[in-house]
Amino acid sequence: MRLYLNPGDEFTLTTEDIIGDEKKVSVSYKNLPKDVKIGSRILIDDGLVELHVKEIEGNEIHCSVYNGGEISSKKGVNVPDAHVKLPALTEKDKEDIKFAIENDMDFIAASFIRTPADVVEIRRILEENNNYDIKIISKIESREGLKNVRDILDVSDGIMIARGDLGVEIATEEVPIAQKDIINLCNEKGKVVITATQMLDSMIRNPRPTRAEANDVANAVLDGTSCVMLSGETASGKYPVNAVTTMRKIVEVTENSIDFHEILRKKIDEISMTTTNAIGKSTCTIAEDLDAKAIITATTSGFTTRAISKFRPKCLIIGATTKEKVKRQLNIEWGVKSILIKSAVETDEVISVAQEESRKNGFIKPGDTVIITAGVPVGLAGSTNLIKVQTVGEIMTKGTGIGDVEVTGKALVMKSDQDYVKYFEDGDIIVTDGVTNDMVKYIERSKGLIVEEAGFTSQSAITGLNLGIPTIFGVADAIKKIKSGEIITMNCSEGTIKKGTITK
């Protein structure tokens, strides 16, 4: 249902459940007649329509229309001149939270959060239902919420700047400063901040945004927002896909103009240096100095990835996790692409799997420099304590390694005695189908041994072990897949042979 109200019209709000018409409509908050008084302003649809209270009669509020406009079902109602006693969580809200738990939701966007206690109440319901991994995004939509935003952020996973309702509750001219302050606070704390409402509002009706709207999106990006959000533009607008495409273009162009070096310098000055922050700072500094293609974070809970995102590095951040829910939740973190990897016990295996999945997803390619950060021991949330620099290598083949070393050298494929008599040079990596007694004196002078013969008790494996030479055995078709003269890197802990040099 849609109605158009003209200035001067008489209009009634009732808490009775009725089908509305041009004279009277129903509101869901039953105590509204008790909270308002004669002269109170009632704002509908983010303040587009303004009513003034003339008389209160039982469950009915009789008003006159001050600013006219179109209204329809489900539009928001604000009463900026009254202290609304609406609880932070209604019975319907509690039912919705339980629905979120039952359906494995990733986030709860909590409306009209005014105090930290409002967020704690949501957490209480989650914990009573044995749920500890749904993230809470607190929507700041009132002056009270704005006043308490620092304390609210401490118990939240992020903030949504809901500028529509906030702009009704506080003066319009205060909204831009409030937005910048909230973004700065969230950046300081390393938590998600979403800038929302009316970003491309004209695209509800028009195929192109206004220049002011384009500036609004760009300025939110420059201020440091984690996300920009569309609402009416995609929910009920005429050009939903075009709105998303337009916003993406504005964001990409704006991000390409950012001086990330200056941002990193400021972050280092502003953020206190805990162990995690020190790892994050060092990772981002190394990535900048080496012009890395990406930072790969192996993470169980998303903690490591968020610790890196906080410093706003120029390169892509890849969040590699074994948990589908964490993968989805990382999608709203600044600068992050998330991937799902298989579980692993050893740190080197986790790093290898994360790098390979990143390559398969097209985020990195052989030859790229990547910075890898993770926690030791594997799987312990919040234990970020390792940084590794690697050049991405294409995995040529795999086998079973002896030891945990990684060596790089020139491959020499040995198919006959002539190969090692004529072509062997000290420091070569010998590739063969199996070890013979004649090869032993050359293996002693080699950097590594790669053999097709399988088994820990095979002559090849025992020879490598006795000589203390890095060895990978059980490599199927090694002498076909590896060519003499190629520079290769063998990682014994992973059992992988990669093309090219891998730097640590």
Short mmCIF file of C-alpha atoms in Angstrom, two decimals:
data_model
loop_
_atom_site.label_atom_id
_atom_site.label_comp_id
_atom_site.label_asym_id
_atom_site.label_seq_id
_atom_site.Cartn_x
_atom_site.Cartn_y
_atom_site.Cartn_z
CA MET A 1 0.00 0.00 0.00
CA ARG A 2 1.25 3.47 -0.90
CA LEU A 3 -0.24 6.78 0.24
CA TYR A 4 0.65 10.37 -0.50
CA LEU A 5 0.28 12.86 2.34
CA ASN A 6 -0.03 16.59 1.66
CA PRO A 7 1.04 19.36 4.05
CA GLY A 8 -1.87 20.29 6.31
CA ASP A 9 -3.62 16.90 6.04
CA GLU A 10 -5.00 15.36 9.22
CA PHE A 11 -3.52 11.91 9.76
CA THR A 12 -3.79 9.34 12.55
CA LEU A 13 -1.38 6.69 13.79
CA THR A 14 -2.87 3.79 15.76
CA THR A 15 -1.43 0.79 17.56
CA GLU A 16 -4.49 -1.22 16.57
CA ASP A 17 -3.86 -3.77 13.82
CA ILE A 18 -5.81 -2.37 10.88
CA ILE A 19 -5.55 -2.07 7.12
CA GLY A 20 -4.40 1.50 6.60
CA ASP A 21 -5.96 4.15 4.41
CA GLU A 22 -5.40 7.82 3.61
CA LYS A 23 -6.67 8.82 7.08
CA LYS A 24 -5.19 6.25 9.44
CA VAL A 25 -2.39 3.66 9.52
CA SER A 26 -1.11 1.17 12.07
CA VAL A 27 2.28 1.25 13.84
CA SER A 28 3.85 -1.81 15.46
CA TYR A 29 5.16 -0.16 18.65
CA LYS A 30 2.30 -0.44 21.13
CA ASN A 31 3.60 2.14 23.64
CA LEU A 32 4.07 4.95 21.12
CA PRO A 33 1.00 6.91 22.38
CA LYS A 34 2.56 6.89 25.88
CA ASP A 35 5.99 8.07 24.68
CA VAL A 36 4.90 11.09 22.62
CA LYS A 37 3.18 14.29 23.73
CA ILE A 38 1.35 17.19 22.13
CA GLY A 39 3.76 18.98 19.80
CA SER A 40 6.11 15.99 19.34
CA ARG A 41 7.51 15.43 15.86
CA ILE A 42 7.04 12.03 14.27
CA LEU A 43 9.24 11.33 11.24
CA ILE A 44 8.52 8.63 8.67
CA ASP A 45 10.87 7.08 6.08
CA ASP A 46 14.15 8.62 7.29
CA GLY A 47 12.45 11.99 7.87
CA LEU A 48 10.99 12.45 4.40
CA VAL A 49 7.53 12.83 5.94
CA GLU A 50 7.08 14.88 9.13
CA LEU A 51 4.00 14.77 11.36
CA HIS A 52 3.22 16.99 14.36
CA VAL A 53 1.18 15.50 17.23
CA LYS A 54 -2.07 17.40 17.86
CA GLU A 55 -3.96 15.04 20.15
CA ILE A 56 -3.50 11.68 21.87
CA GLU A 57 -6.60 9.60 22.40
CA GLY A 58 -6.19 6.09 23.81
CA ASN A 59 -4.18 4.07 21.30
CA GLU A 60 -4.50 6.75 18.62
CA ILE A 61 -2.19 9.68 17.85
CA HIS A 62 -3.87 12.43 15.84
CA CYS A 63 -1.38 14.45 13.78
CA SER A 64 -1.16 17.11 11.14
CA VAL A 65 1.17 16.69 8.17
CA TYR A 66 4.01 19.24 8.23
CA ASN A 67 6.14 17.87 5.39
CA GLY A 68 4.25 15.73 2.91
CA GLY A 69 5.36 12.81 0.80
CA GLU A 70 4.73 9.20 -0.10
CA ILE A 71 4.57 6.51 2.59
CA SER A 72 4.18 2.75 2.32
CA SER A 73 4.21 -0.36 4.49
CA LYS A 74 7.27 -1.23 6.60
CA LYS A 75 8.70 2.32 6.60
CA GLY A 76 10.67 3.37 9.67
CA VAL A 77 9.26 5.75 12.29
CA ASN A 78 11.44 8.09 14.38
CA VAL A 79 10.45 10.30 17.32
CA PRO A 80 13.50 12.53 17.92
CA ASP A 81 11.83 14.68 20.62
CA ALA A 82 10.81 11.76 22.84
CA HIS A 83 12.58 9.15 24.95
CA VAL A 84 11.17 6.01 23.40
CA LYS A 85 11.00 3.18 25.93
CA LEU A 86 11.18 0.52 23.25
CA PRO A 87 13.43 -2.30 24.55
CA ALA A 88 16.59 -3.08 22.60
CA LEU A 89 15.23 -6.58 22.00
CA THR A 90 11.58 -7.26 21.41
CA GLU A 91 10.09 -10.76 21.53
CA LYS A 92 10.19 -10.73 17.73
CA ASP A 93 13.91 -9.87 17.86
CA LYS A 94 14.56 -12.82 20.15
CA GLU A 95 12.72 -15.12 17.77
CA ASP A 96 14.78 -13.74 14.89
CA ILE A 97 18.05 -14.41 16.75
CA LYS A 98 17.02 -18.03 17.33
CA PHE A 99 16.11 -18.28 13.64
CA ALA A 100 19.62 -17.00 12.80
CA ILE A 101 21.18 -19.68 15.01
CA GLU A 102 19.05 -22.47 13.53
CA ASN A 103 19.91 -21.41 9.98
CA ASP A 104 23.68 -20.92 10.46
CA MET A 105 23.63 -17.18 9.79
CA ASP A 106 26.94 -15.31 9.70
CA PHE A 107 25.91 -11.91 11.04
CA ILE A 108 23.24 -10.19 13.10
CA ALA A 109 22.78 -6.51 12.21
CA ALA A 110 21.31 -5.19 15.45
CA SER A 111 19.10 -2.13 15.02
CA PHE A 112 18.95 0.91 17.31
CA ILE A 113 21.74 -0.19 19.63
CA ARG A 114 21.96 2.49 22.32
CA THR A 115 24.25 1.00 24.98
CA PRO A 116 26.76 -1.86 25.33
CA ALA A 117 24.15 -3.69 27.41
CA ASP A 118 21.99 -4.00 24.29
CA VAL A 119 24.76 -5.95 22.55
CA VAL A 120 25.51 -8.05 25.63
CA GLU A 121 21.86 -9.10 25.71
CA ILE A 122 22.16 -10.42 22.15
CA ARG A 123 25.34 -12.29 23.08
CA ARG A 124 23.56 -13.77 26.10
CA ILE A 125 20.87 -15.27 23.86
CA LEU A 126 23.51 -16.59 21.45
CA GLU A 127 25.53 -18.18 24.24
CA GLU A 128 22.44 -19.66 25.91
CA ASN A 129 21.90 -21.44 22.60
CA ASN A 130 25.55 -22.56 22.47
CA ASN A 131 26.46 -20.22 19.61
CA TYR A 132 29.71 -18.29 19.77
CA ASP A 133 30.50 -17.61 16.13
CA ILE A 134 27.70 -15.38 14.79
CA LYS A 135 29.15 -11.87 14.46
CA ILE A 136 27.21 -8.85 15.75
CA ILE A 137 27.18 -5.65 13.71
CA SER A 138 25.72 -2.83 15.82
CA LYS A 139 23.74 -0.21 13.92
CA ILE A 140 24.24 3.31 15.24
CA GLU A 141 20.95 5.10 14.61
CA SER A 142 20.40 7.45 17.55
CA ARG A 143 22.12 10.19 19.53
CA GLU A 144 22.41 7.87 22.53
CA GLY A 145 24.05 5.19 20.41
CA LEU A 146 26.42 7.77 18.94
CA LYS A 147 27.36 8.97 22.42
CA ASN A 148 28.14 5.41 23.55
CA VAL A 149 29.70 4.18 20.30
CA ARG A 150 33.17 3.53 21.74
CA ASP A 151 31.80 1.27 24.48
CA ILE A 152 29.37 -0.35 22.03
CA LEU A 153 32.25 -1.17 19.68
CA ASP A 154 34.16 -2.89 22.49
CA VAL A 155 31.46 -5.58 22.71
CA SER A 156 30.56 -5.67 18.99
CA ASP A 157 32.27 -7.20 15.96
CA GLY A 158 31.63 -4.11 13.87
CA ILE A 159 29.52 -1.00 13.38
CA MET A 160 27.03 -0.02 10.71
CA ILE A 161 26.61 3.73 10.25
CA ALA A 162 22.88 3.76 9.47
CA ARG A 163 22.79 7.32 8.20
CA GLY A 164 19.08 7.38 7.40
CA ASP A 165 17.82 6.99 10.95
CA LEU A 166 20.88 8.67 12.44
CA GLY A 167 20.28 11.72 10.25
CA VAL A 168 16.79 11.98 11.67
CA GLU A 169 17.87 11.61 15.29
CA ILE A 170 20.70 14.16 15.05
CA ALA A 171 21.09 17.32 12.99
CA THR A 172 21.79 16.70 9.30
CA GLU A 173 24.99 18.75 9.43
CA GLU A 174 26.35 16.53 12.23
CA VAL A 175 26.11 13.30 10.21
CA PRO A 176 29.31 13.70 8.10
CA ILE A 177 31.46 14.34 11.18
CA ALA A 178 29.82 11.47 13.06
CA GLN A 179 30.53 9.20 10.09
CA LYS A 180 34.22 10.14 9.99
CA ASP A 181 34.59 9.73 13.76
CA ILE A 182 33.01 6.26 13.74
CA ILE A 183 35.15 5.12 10.81
CA ASN A 184 38.31 6.35 12.54
CA LEU A 185 37.32 4.59 15.75
CA CYS A 186 36.65 1.28 13.99
CA ASN A 187 39.93 1.56 12.06
CA GLU A 188 41.76 2.18 15.32
CA LYS A 189 40.20 -0.92 16.89
CA GLY A 190 40.63 -3.03 13.75
CA LYS A 191 36.92 -3.76 13.44
CA VAL A 192 34.55 -3.71 10.48
CA VAL A 193 32.70 -0.49 9.68
CA ILE A 194 29.87 -0.38 7.15
CA THR A 195 28.71 2.93 5.68
CA ALA A 196 25.07 2.63 4.68
CA THR A 197 21.88 4.35 3.52
CA GLN A 198 21.17 6.70 0.62
CA MET A 199 24.63 6.34 -0.92
CA LEU A 200 23.19 6.21 -4.45
CA ASP A 201 19.62 7.08 -3.52
CA SER A 202 18.72 8.71 -6.84
CA MET A 203 19.41 5.39 -8.59
CA ILE A 204 16.19 4.06 -7.08
CA ARG A 205 14.59 6.10 -9.87
CA ASN A 206 17.39 7.05 -12.29
CA PRO A 207 20.01 5.01 -14.19
CA ARG A 208 22.86 7.35 -13.16
CA PRO A 209 23.81 8.75 -9.74
CA THR A 210 24.25 12.41 -8.96
CA ARG A 211 27.81 13.73 -8.74
CA ALA A 212 27.26 14.37 -5.03
CA GLU A 213 26.37 10.71 -4.51
CA ALA A 214 29.51 9.59 -6.34
CA ASN A 215 31.49 11.88 -4.04
CA ASP A 216 29.71 10.41 -1.02
CA VAL A 217 30.79 6.87 -1.91
CA ALA A 218 34.35 7.97 -2.71
CA ASN A 219 34.72 9.93 0.53
CA ALA A 220 33.57 6.96 2.59
CA VAL A 221 36.31 4.89 0.92
CA LEU A 222 38.91 7.60 1.51
CA ASP A 223 37.83 7.86 5.15
CA GLY A 224 38.62 4.15 5.58
CA THR A 225 35.27 2.38 5.59
CA SER A 226 35.41 -1.42 5.30
CA CYS A 227 32.20 -1.67 3.27
CA VAL A 228 29.76 0.54 1.42
CA MET A 229 26.18 -0.67 1.39
CA LEU A 230 23.17 -0.29 -0.86
CA SER A 231 19.63 -0.69 0.47
CA GLY A 232 16.66 0.85 -1.32
CA GLU A 233 18.72 1.06 -4.51
CA THR A 234 18.77 -2.73 -4.80
CA ALA A 235 15.76 -3.69 -2.66
CA SER A 236 13.14 -1.65 -4.51
CA GLY A 237 14.93 0.46 -7.12
CA LYS A 238 14.48 0.35 -10.88
CA TYR A 239 18.18 -0.23 -11.61
CA PRO A 240 19.54 -2.65 -8.94
CA VAL A 241 22.33 -4.24 -11.01
CA ASN A 242 23.40 -0.90 -12.44
CA ALA A 243 23.54 0.54 -8.92
CA VAL A 244 25.94 -2.21 -7.79
CA THR A 245 28.08 -1.85 -10.92
CA THR A 246 28.25 1.93 -10.50
CA MET A 247 29.23 1.68 -6.84
CA ARG A 248 31.94 -0.87 -7.64
CA LYS A 249 33.45 1.40 -10.31
CA ILE A 250 33.52 4.37 -7.92
CA VAL A 251 35.18 2.26 -5.22
CA GLU A 252 37.83 0.82 -7.56
CA VAL A 253 38.81 4.20 -9.02
CA THR A 254 38.97 5.73 -5.55
CA GLU A 255 41.08 2.91 -4.10
CA ASN A 256 43.57 3.26 -6.95
CA SER A 257 44.18 6.86 -5.88
CA ILE A 258 44.97 6.05 -2.24
CA ASP A 259 48.49 6.56 -0.84
CA PHE A 260 48.76 3.26 1.00
CA HIS A 261 52.32 3.99 2.16
CA GLU A 262 51.10 7.03 4.07
CA ILE A 263 48.20 5.06 5.56
CA LEU A 264 50.57 2.33 6.76
CA ARG A 265 52.90 4.92 8.28
CA LYS A 266 50.02 6.48 10.22
CA LYS A 267 48.74 3.10 11.37
CA ILE A 268 52.16 2.21 12.75
CA ASP A 269 52.19 5.47 14.72
CA GLU A 270 48.61 5.14 15.99
CA ILE A 271 48.17 1.46 16.87
CA SER A 272 49.59 0.05 20.11
CA MET A 273 52.11 -2.73 19.52
CA THR A 274 50.79 -5.98 20.92
CA THR A 275 52.41 -9.19 19.61
CA THR A 276 49.65 -9.59 17.02
CA ASN A 277 49.86 -5.95 15.93
CA ALA A 278 53.64 -6.22 15.65
CA ILE A 279 53.27 -9.24 13.36
CA GLY A 280 50.61 -7.40 11.34
CA LYS A 281 52.76 -4.29 11.03
CA SER A 282 55.84 -6.26 10.04
CA THR A 283 53.92 -8.33 7.50
CA CYS A 284 52.50 -5.24 5.80
CA THR A 285 55.84 -3.42 5.87
CA ILE A 286 57.62 -6.39 4.26
CA ALA A 287 54.84 -6.67 1.66
CA GLU A 288 55.27 -3.00 0.76
CA ASP A 289 59.08 -3.15 0.66
CA LEU A 290 59.05 -6.23 -1.61
CA ASP A 291 56.07 -5.08 -3.70
CA ALA A 292 54.35 -8.37 -2.86
CA LYS A 293 51.41 -9.59 -4.90
CA ALA A 294 49.50 -10.80 -1.86
CA ILE A 295 49.57 -11.52 1.84
CA ILE A 296 48.29 -15.04 2.57
CA THR A 297 46.95 -15.52 6.08
CA ALA A 298 46.31 -19.03 7.34
CA THR A 299 43.56 -18.56 9.91
CA THR A 300 41.22 -20.68 12.01
CA SER A 301 38.96 -17.95 13.39
CA GLY A 302 39.70 -15.04 11.04
CA PHE A 303 41.76 -13.33 13.75
CA THR A 304 45.02 -13.34 11.77
CA THR A 305 43.35 -11.95 8.65
CA ARG A 306 41.69 -9.13 10.59
CA ALA A 307 45.01 -8.28 12.23
CA ILE A 308 46.51 -7.72 8.76
CA SER A 309 43.48 -5.90 7.34
CA LYS A 310 43.75 -3.36 10.16
CA PHE A 311 46.95 -1.96 8.60
CA ARG A 312 45.38 -1.43 5.14
CA PRO A 313 48.19 -2.90 2.97
CA LYS A 314 48.26 -2.07 -0.73
CA CYS A 315 48.35 -5.70 -1.85
CA LEU A 316 45.55 -8.25 -1.69
CA ILE A 317 44.96 -10.10 1.59
CA ILE A 318 43.99 -13.76 1.15
CA GLY A 319 42.26 -15.33 4.14
CA ALA A 320 42.78 -19.11 3.99
CA THR A 321 40.61 -21.02 6.45
CA THR A 322 39.28 -24.52 6.99
CA LYS A 323 35.87 -23.25 8.12
CA GLU A 324 33.14 -22.32 5.64
CA LYS A 325 31.53 -19.88 8.10
CA VAL A 326 34.80 -18.01 8.69
CA LYS A 327 35.33 -17.86 4.92
CA ARG A 328 31.95 -16.16 4.51
CA GLN A 329 32.49 -13.79 7.42
CA LEU A 330 35.83 -12.62 6.03
CA ASN A 331 34.06 -11.30 2.93
CA ILE A 332 33.26 -7.99 4.65
CA GLU A 333 36.81 -7.38 5.89
CA TRP A 334 38.72 -4.60 4.13
CA GLY A 335 40.93 -5.82 1.26
CA VAL A 336 40.27 -9.53 1.87
CA LYS A 337 39.49 -12.40 -0.48
CA SER A 338 38.76 -15.64 1.37
CA ILE A 339 39.39 -19.24 0.34
CA LEU A 340 38.59 -22.62 1.86
CA ILE A 341 41.48 -25.04 2.45
CA LYS A 342 41.70 -28.58 3.78
CA SER A 343 42.82 -29.21 7.35
CA ALA A 344 46.49 -29.81 8.05
CA VAL A 345 48.51 -30.63 11.15
CA GLU A 346 51.90 -29.13 10.34
CA THR A 347 52.51 -25.44 9.68
CA ASP A 348 54.46 -26.07 6.46
CA GLU A 349 51.61 -28.14 5.09
CA VAL A 350 49.08 -25.41 5.93
CA ILE A 351 51.24 -22.84 4.14
CA SER A 352 51.68 -25.08 1.11
CA VAL A 353 47.94 -25.81 0.83
CA ALA A 354 47.02 -22.14 1.31
CA GLN A 355 49.45 -21.04 -1.39
CA GLU A 356 48.28 -23.69 -3.84
CA GLU A 357 44.58 -22.85 -3.31
CA SER A 358 45.37 -19.16 -3.77
CA ARG A 359 47.03 -20.02 -7.09
CA LYS A 360 44.11 -22.19 -8.19
CA ASN A 361 41.70 -19.34 -7.43
CA GLY A 362 43.70 -17.02 -9.68
CA PHE A 363 44.83 -14.65 -6.91
CA ILE A 364 48.53 -15.40 -7.43
CA LYS A 365 50.64 -17.00 -10.16
CA PRO A 366 54.11 -18.58 -10.43
CA GLY A 367 56.79 -15.95 -9.99
CA ASP A 368 54.75 -13.72 -7.68
CA THR A 369 56.20 -12.73 -4.33
CA VAL A 370 53.85 -13.48 -1.45
CA ILE A 371 54.05 -12.92 2.29
CA ILE A 372 52.61 -15.71 4.40
CA THR A 373 51.57 -15.29 8.01
CA ALA A 374 50.14 -17.90 10.33
CA GLY A 375 50.12 -19.13 13.89
CA VAL A 376 52.17 -21.88 15.48
CA PRO A 377 50.88 -24.28 16.74
CA VAL A 378 48.35 -24.81 13.94
CA GLY A 379 44.67 -24.31 14.82
CA LEU A 380 45.14 -22.18 17.95
CA ALA A 381 43.09 -19.01 17.45
CA GLY A 382 44.92 -15.75 18.10
CA SER A 383 48.44 -17.26 17.95
CA THR A 384 49.77 -15.27 14.97
CA ASN A 385 53.55 -15.50 15.30
CA LEU A 386 55.06 -16.48 11.94
CA ILE A 387 56.00 -14.55 8.79
CA LYS A 388 57.39 -16.18 5.65
CA VAL A 389 58.39 -14.68 2.29
CA GLN A 390 58.04 -16.91 -0.77
CA THR A 391 58.11 -16.72 -4.51
CA VAL A 392 55.22 -18.72 -5.90
CA GLY A 393 56.33 -21.84 -7.70
CA GLU A 394 54.28 -24.16 -9.87
CA ILE A 395 54.10 -27.64 -8.30
CA MET A 396 55.61 -30.01 -10.86
CA THR A 397 55.13 -33.24 -8.94
CA LYS A 398 54.97 -34.68 -5.42
CA GLY A 399 56.29 -37.57 -3.36
CA THR A 400 57.32 -38.32 0.22
CA GLY A 401 60.10 -36.28 1.79
CA ILE A 402 62.73 -37.09 4.36
CA GLY A 403 63.38 -34.22 6.78
CA ASP A 404 61.97 -30.71 6.76
CA VAL A 405 64.43 -28.73 4.65
CA GLU A 406 63.80 -26.83 1.43
CA VAL A 407 66.53 -26.57 -1.21
CA THR A 408 66.81 -24.98 -4.64
CA GLY A 409 69.14 -26.06 -7.41
CA LYS A 410 69.63 -27.15 -11.00
CA ALA A 411 68.05 -30.48 -11.87
CA LEU A 412 70.11 -33.26 -13.43
CA VAL A 413 68.06 -36.19 -14.71
CA MET A 414 70.11 -39.41 -14.49
CA LYS A 415 68.93 -42.18 -16.81
CA SER A 416 72.36 -43.79 -17.37
CA ASP A 417 75.90 -43.59 -16.02
CA GLN A 418 76.78 -41.21 -18.85
CA ASP A 419 74.45 -38.57 -17.41
CA TYR A 420 76.37 -38.18 -14.17
CA VAL A 421 79.83 -38.77 -15.62
CA LYS A 422 79.45 -36.10 -18.31
CA TYR A 423 77.02 -33.56 -16.89
CA PHE A 424 77.07 -33.64 -13.09
CA GLU A 425 78.14 -30.47 -11.26
CA ASP A 426 78.49 -30.07 -7.51
CA GLY A 427 75.23 -28.75 -6.04
CA ASP A 428 72.93 -30.30 -8.66
CA ILE A 429 69.66 -31.90 -7.58
CA ILE A 430 69.77 -35.48 -8.87
CA VAL A 431 66.57 -36.86 -10.41
CA THR A 432 66.46 -40.60 -11.12
CA ASP A 433 64.22 -43.65 -11.15
CA GLY A 434 66.34 -45.42 -8.54
CA VAL A 435 69.74 -45.19 -6.84
CA THR A 436 72.64 -47.44 -7.86
CA ASN A 437 75.93 -47.92 -6.02
CA ASP A 438 77.78 -45.97 -8.74
CA MET A 439 75.67 -42.88 -8.03
CA VAL A 440 76.52 -42.61 -4.33
CA LYS A 441 79.70 -40.53 -4.74
CA TYR A 442 77.74 -38.02 -6.84
CA ILE A 443 74.78 -37.96 -4.45
CA GLU A 444 77.22 -37.01 -1.66
CA ARG A 445 78.10 -33.84 -3.62
CA SER A 446 74.51 -33.03 -4.62
CA LYS A 447 72.04 -30.63 -3.05
CA GLY A 448 69.18 -33.08 -3.12
CA LEU A 449 67.84 -36.37 -4.41
CA ILE A 450 64.51 -36.99 -6.18
CA VAL A 451 63.67 -40.62 -7.00
CA GLU A 452 60.77 -42.54 -8.47
CA GLU A 453 61.46 -45.58 -6.28
CA ALA A 454 58.92 -45.70 -3.42
CA GLY A 455 59.16 -46.82 0.21
CA PHE A 456 61.04 -45.72 3.32
CA THR A 457 62.99 -48.99 3.23
CA SER A 458 63.99 -48.64 -0.43
CA GLN A 459 67.68 -48.31 -1.31
CA SER A 460 67.07 -44.76 -2.55
CA ALA A 461 65.44 -43.58 0.70
CA ILE A 462 68.07 -45.28 2.87
CA THR A 463 70.90 -43.78 0.79
CA GLY A 464 69.52 -40.26 1.14
CA LEU A 465 68.95 -40.72 4.86
CA ASN A 466 72.44 -42.17 5.51
CA LEU A 467 74.14 -39.40 3.52
CA GLY A 468 72.05 -36.65 5.13
CA ILE A 469 70.94 -35.45 1.69
CA PRO A 470 67.46 -33.86 1.29
CA THR A 471 65.45 -36.60 -0.39
CA ILE A 472 61.99 -37.00 -1.88
CA PHE A 473 61.10 -40.54 -2.94
CA GLY A 474 58.04 -42.14 -4.53
CA VAL A 475 57.82 -39.38 -7.16
CA ALA A 476 55.88 -40.91 -10.05
CA ASP A 477 57.35 -40.24 -13.52
CA ALA A 478 59.95 -37.87 -12.06
CA ILE A 479 62.40 -38.35 -14.94
CA LYS A 480 59.64 -37.46 -17.44
CA LYS A 481 58.20 -34.46 -15.59
CA ILE A 482 61.52 -32.82 -14.66
CA LYS A 483 64.06 -31.75 -17.29
CA SER A 484 67.82 -31.45 -16.85
CA GLY A 485 68.91 -27.85 -16.42
CA GLU A 486 65.63 -26.66 -14.86
CA ILE A 487 65.88 -24.68 -11.63
CA ILE A 488 63.67 -26.45 -9.13
CA THR A 489 62.86 -26.22 -5.43
CA MET A 490 62.26 -29.37 -3.40
CA ASN A 491 60.43 -29.05 -0.08
CA CYS A 492 60.95 -32.20 1.95
CA SER A 493 58.33 -31.42 4.62
CA GLU A 494 55.68 -31.01 1.91
CA GLY A 495 57.08 -33.61 -0.46
CA THR A 496 56.71 -31.12 -3.31
CA ILE A 497 58.93 -30.22 -6.25
CA LYS A 498 58.24 -26.76 -7.63
CA LYS A 499 59.50 -24.97 -10.69
CA GLY A 500 61.79 -22.04 -9.99
CA THR A 501 63.36 -20.47 -6.92
CA ILE A 502 61.34 -20.20 -3.72
CA THR A 503 62.70 -17.53 -1.36
CA LYS A 504 62.21 -17.61 2.38
#
